[in-house]
mmCIF file of N, CA and C in Angstrom:
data_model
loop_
_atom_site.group_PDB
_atom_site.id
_atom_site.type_symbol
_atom_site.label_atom_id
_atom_site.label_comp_id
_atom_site.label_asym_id
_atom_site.label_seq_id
_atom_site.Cartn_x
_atom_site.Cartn_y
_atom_site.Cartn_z
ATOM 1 N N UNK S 155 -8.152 84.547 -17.207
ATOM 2 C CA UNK S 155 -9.145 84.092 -18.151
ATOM 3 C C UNK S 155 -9.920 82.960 -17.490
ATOM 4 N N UNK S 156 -11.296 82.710 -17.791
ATOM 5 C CA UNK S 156 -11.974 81.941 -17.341
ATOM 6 C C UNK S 156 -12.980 81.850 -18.392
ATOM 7 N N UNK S 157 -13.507 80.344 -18.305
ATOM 8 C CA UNK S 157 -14.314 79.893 -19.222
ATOM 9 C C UNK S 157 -14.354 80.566 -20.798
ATOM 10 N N UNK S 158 -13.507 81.381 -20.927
ATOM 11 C CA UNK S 158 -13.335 81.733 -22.334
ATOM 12 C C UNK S 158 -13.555 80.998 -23.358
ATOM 13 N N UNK S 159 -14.723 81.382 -24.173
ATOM 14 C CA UNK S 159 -15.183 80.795 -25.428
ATOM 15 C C UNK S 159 -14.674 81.690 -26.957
ATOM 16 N N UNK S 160 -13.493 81.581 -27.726
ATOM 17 C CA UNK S 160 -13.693 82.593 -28.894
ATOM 18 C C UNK S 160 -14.206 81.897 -30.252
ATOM 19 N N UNK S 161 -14.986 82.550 -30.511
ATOM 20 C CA UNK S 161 -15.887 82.618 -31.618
ATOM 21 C C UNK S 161 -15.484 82.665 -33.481
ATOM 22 N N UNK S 162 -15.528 82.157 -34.056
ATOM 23 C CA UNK S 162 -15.098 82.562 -35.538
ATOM 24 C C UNK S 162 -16.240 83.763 -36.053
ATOM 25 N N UNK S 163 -16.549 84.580 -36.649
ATOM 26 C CA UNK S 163 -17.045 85.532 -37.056
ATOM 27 C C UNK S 163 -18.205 85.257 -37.515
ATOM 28 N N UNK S 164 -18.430 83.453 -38.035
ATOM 29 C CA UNK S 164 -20.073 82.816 -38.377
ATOM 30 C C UNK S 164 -20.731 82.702 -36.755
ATOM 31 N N UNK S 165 -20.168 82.704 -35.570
ATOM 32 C CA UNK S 165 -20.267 82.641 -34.200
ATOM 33 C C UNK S 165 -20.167 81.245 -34.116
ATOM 34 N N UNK S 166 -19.537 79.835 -34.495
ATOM 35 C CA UNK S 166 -19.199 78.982 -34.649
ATOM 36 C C UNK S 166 -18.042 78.762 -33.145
ATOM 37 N N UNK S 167 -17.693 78.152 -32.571
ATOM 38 C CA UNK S 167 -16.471 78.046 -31.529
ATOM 39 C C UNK S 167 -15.131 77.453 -32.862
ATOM 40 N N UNK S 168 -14.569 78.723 -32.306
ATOM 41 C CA UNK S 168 -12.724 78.407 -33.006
ATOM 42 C C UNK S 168 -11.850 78.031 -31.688
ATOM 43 N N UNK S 169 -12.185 78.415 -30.064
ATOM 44 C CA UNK S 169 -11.027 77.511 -29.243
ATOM 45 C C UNK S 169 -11.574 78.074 -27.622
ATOM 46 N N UNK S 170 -11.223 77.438 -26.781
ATOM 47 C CA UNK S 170 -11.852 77.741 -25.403
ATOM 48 C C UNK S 170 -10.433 77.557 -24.386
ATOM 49 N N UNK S 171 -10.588 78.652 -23.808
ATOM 50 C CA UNK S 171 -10.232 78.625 -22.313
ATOM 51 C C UNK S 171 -10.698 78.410 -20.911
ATOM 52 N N UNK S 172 -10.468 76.790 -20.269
ATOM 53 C CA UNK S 172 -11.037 76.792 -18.948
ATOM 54 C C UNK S 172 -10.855 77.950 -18.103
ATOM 55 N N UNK S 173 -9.157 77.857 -17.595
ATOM 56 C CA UNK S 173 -9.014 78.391 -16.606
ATOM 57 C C UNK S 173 -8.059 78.745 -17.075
ATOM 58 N N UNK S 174 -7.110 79.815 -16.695
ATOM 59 C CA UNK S 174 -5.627 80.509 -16.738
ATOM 60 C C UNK S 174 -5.439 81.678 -16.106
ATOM 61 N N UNK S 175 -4.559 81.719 -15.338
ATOM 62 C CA UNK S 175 -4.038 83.032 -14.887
ATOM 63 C C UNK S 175 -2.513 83.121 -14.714
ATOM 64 N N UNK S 176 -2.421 83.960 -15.924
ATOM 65 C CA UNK S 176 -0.984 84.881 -15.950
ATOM 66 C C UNK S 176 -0.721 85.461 -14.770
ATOM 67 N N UNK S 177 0.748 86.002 -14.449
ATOM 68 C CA UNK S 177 1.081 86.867 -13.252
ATOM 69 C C UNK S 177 1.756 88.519 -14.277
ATOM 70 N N UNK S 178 1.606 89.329 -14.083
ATOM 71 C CA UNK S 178 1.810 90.411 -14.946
ATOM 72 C C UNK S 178 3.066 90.884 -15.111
ATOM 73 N N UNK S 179 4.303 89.669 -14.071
ATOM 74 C CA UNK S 179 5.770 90.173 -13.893
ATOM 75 C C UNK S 179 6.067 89.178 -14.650
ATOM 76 N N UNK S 180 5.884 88.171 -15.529
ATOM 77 C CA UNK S 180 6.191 86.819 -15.329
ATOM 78 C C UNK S 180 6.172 86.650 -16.983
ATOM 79 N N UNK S 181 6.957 85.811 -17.431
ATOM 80 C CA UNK S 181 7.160 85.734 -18.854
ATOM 81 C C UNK S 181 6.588 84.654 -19.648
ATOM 82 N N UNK S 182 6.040 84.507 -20.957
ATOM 83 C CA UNK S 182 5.157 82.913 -21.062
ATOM 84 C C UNK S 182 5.313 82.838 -22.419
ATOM 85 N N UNK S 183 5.928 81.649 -22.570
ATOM 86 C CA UNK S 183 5.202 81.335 -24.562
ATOM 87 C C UNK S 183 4.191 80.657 -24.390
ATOM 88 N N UNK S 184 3.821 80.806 -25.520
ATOM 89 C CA UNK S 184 2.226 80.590 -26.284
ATOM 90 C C UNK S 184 2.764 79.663 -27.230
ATOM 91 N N UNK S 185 2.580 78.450 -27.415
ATOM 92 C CA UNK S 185 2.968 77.613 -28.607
ATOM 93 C C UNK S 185 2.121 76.597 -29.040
ATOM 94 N N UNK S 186 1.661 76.508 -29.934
ATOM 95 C CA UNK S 186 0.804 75.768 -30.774
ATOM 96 C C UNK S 186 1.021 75.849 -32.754
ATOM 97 N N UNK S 187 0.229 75.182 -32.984
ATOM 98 C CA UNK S 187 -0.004 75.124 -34.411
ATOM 99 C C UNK S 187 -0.121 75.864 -35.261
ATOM 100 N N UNK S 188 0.224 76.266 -36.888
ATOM 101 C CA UNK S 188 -0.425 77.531 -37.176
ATOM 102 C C UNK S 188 -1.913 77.192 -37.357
ATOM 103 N N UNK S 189 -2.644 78.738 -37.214
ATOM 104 C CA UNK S 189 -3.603 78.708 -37.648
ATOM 105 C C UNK S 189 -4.643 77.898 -36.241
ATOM 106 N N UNK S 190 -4.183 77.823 -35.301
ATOM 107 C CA UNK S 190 -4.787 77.657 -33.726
ATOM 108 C C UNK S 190 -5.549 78.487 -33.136
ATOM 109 N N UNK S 191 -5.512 79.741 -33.271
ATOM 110 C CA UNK S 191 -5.798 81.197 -32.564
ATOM 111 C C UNK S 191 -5.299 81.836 -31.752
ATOM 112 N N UNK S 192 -3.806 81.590 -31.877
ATOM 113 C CA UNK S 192 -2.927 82.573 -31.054
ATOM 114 C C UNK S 192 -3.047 83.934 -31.225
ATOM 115 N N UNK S 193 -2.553 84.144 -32.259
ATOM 116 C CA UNK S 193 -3.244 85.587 -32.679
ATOM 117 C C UNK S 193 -4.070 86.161 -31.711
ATOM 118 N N UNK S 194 -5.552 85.298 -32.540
ATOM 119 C CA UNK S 194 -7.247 85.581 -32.259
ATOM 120 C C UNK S 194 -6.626 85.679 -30.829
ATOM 121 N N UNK S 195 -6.393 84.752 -29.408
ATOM 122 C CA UNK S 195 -6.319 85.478 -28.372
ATOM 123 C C UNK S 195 -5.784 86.620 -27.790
ATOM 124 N N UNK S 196 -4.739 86.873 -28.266
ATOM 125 C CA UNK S 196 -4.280 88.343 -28.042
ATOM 126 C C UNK S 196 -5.167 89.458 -28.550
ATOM 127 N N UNK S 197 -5.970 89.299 -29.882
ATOM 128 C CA UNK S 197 -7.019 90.058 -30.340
ATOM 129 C C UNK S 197 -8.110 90.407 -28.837
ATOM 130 N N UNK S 198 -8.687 89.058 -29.071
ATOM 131 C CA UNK S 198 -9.763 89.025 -27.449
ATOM 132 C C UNK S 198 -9.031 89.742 -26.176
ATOM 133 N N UNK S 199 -7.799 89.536 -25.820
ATOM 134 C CA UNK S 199 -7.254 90.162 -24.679
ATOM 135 C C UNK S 199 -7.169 91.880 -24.399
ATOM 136 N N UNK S 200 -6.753 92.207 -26.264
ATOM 137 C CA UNK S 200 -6.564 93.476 -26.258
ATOM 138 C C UNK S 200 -7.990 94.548 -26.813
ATOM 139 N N UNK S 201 -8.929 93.570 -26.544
ATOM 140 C CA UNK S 201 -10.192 94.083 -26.966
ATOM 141 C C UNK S 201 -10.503 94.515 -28.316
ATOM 142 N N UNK S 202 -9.788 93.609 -29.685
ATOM 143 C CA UNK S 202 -10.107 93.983 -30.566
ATOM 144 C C UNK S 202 -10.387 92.449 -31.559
ATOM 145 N N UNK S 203 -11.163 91.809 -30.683
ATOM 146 C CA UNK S 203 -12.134 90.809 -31.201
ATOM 147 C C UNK S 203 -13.381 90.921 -30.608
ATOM 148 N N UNK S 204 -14.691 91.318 -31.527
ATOM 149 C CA UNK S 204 -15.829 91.093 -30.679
ATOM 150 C C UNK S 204 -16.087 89.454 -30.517
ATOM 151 N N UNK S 205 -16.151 88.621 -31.310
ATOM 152 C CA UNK S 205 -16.879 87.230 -30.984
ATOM 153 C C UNK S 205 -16.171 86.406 -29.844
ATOM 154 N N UNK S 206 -15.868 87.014 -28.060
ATOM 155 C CA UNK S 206 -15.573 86.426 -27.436
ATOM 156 C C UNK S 206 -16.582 86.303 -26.188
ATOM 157 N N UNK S 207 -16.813 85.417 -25.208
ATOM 158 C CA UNK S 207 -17.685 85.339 -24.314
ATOM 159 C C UNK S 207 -16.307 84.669 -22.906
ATOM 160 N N UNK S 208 -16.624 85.095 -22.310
ATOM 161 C CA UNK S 208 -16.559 84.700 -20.726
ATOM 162 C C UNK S 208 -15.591 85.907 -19.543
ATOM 163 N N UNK S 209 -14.926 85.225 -19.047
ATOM 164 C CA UNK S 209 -14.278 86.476 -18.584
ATOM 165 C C UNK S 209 -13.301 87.041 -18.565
ATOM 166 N N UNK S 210 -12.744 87.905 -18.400
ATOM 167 C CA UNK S 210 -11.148 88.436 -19.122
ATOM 168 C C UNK S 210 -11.003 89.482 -17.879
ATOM 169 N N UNK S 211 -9.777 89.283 -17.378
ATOM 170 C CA UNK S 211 -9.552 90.361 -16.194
ATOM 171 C C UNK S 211 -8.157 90.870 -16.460
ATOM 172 N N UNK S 212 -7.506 91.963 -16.712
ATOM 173 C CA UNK S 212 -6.407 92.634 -17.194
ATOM 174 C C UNK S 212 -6.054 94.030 -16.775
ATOM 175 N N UNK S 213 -4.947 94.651 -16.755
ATOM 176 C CA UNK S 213 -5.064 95.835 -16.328
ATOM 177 C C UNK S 213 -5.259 96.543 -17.136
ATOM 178 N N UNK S 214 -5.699 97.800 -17.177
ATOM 179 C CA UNK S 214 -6.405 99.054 -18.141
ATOM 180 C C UNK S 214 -5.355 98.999 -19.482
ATOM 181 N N UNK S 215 -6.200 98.953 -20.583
ATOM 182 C CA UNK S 215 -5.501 98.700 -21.992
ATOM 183 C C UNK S 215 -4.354 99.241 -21.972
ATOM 184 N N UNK S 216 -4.576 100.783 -21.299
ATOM 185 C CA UNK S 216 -3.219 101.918 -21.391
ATOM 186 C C UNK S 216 -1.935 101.638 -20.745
ATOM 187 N N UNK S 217 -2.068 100.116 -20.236
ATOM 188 C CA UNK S 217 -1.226 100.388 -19.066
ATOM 189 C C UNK S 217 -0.435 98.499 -20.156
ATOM 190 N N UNK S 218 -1.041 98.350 -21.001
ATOM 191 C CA UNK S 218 -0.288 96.837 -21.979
ATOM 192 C C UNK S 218 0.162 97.324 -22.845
ATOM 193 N N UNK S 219 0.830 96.414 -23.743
ATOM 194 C CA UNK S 219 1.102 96.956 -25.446
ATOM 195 C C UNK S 219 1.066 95.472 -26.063
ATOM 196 N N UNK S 220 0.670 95.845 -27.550
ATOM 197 C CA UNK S 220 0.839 94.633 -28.183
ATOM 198 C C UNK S 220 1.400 94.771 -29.577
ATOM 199 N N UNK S 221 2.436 93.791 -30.016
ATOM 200 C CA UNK S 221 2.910 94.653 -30.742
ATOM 201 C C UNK S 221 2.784 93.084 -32.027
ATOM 202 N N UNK S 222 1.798 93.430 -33.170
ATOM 203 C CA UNK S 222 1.265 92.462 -33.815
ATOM 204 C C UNK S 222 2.352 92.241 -34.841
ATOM 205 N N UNK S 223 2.027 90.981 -35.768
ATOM 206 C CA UNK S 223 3.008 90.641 -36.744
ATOM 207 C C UNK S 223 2.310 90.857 -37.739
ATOM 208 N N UNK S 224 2.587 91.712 -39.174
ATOM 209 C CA UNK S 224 2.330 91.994 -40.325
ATOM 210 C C UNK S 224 1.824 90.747 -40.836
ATOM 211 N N UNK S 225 0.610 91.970 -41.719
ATOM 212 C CA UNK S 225 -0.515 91.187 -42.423
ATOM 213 C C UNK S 225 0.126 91.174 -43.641
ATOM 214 N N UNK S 226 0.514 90.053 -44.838
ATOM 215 C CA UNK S 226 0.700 90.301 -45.729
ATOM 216 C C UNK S 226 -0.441 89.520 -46.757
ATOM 217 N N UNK S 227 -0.810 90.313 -47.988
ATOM 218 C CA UNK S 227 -1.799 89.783 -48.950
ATOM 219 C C UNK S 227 -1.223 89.628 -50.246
#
């Protein structure tokens, strides 16, 4: 990831990424606050957020999985 900007849906900035690079063997928590955009980044990663800008380099969707936590209403 680089310069990653994600967007709230008014196109407002909800959180930015300078710089980061994962290794694809390698294991990582993600820990922050609720309501931070942890989520929202895995959304952007797995290509199912449009309001993101910068660059995202990953291997072919078919080749990840993501396995989300229930929406409850």
């Amino acid at each position: 990831l680089s310069e990653l900007q994600v967007l709230f849906p008014e196109g407002h900035l909800m959180s930015q990424v300078k710089d980061i690079n994962l290794q694809g063997s390698q294991r990582y928590l993600l820990s922050a606050p609720s309501g931070s955009g942890k989520s929202t980044l895995f959304k952007v990663l797995f290509d199912l957020w449009p309001k993101a800008q910068g660059m995202i380099q990953h291997p072919p969707l078919k080749n990840m999985f993501l396995l989300s936590i229930p929406i409850y209403m």
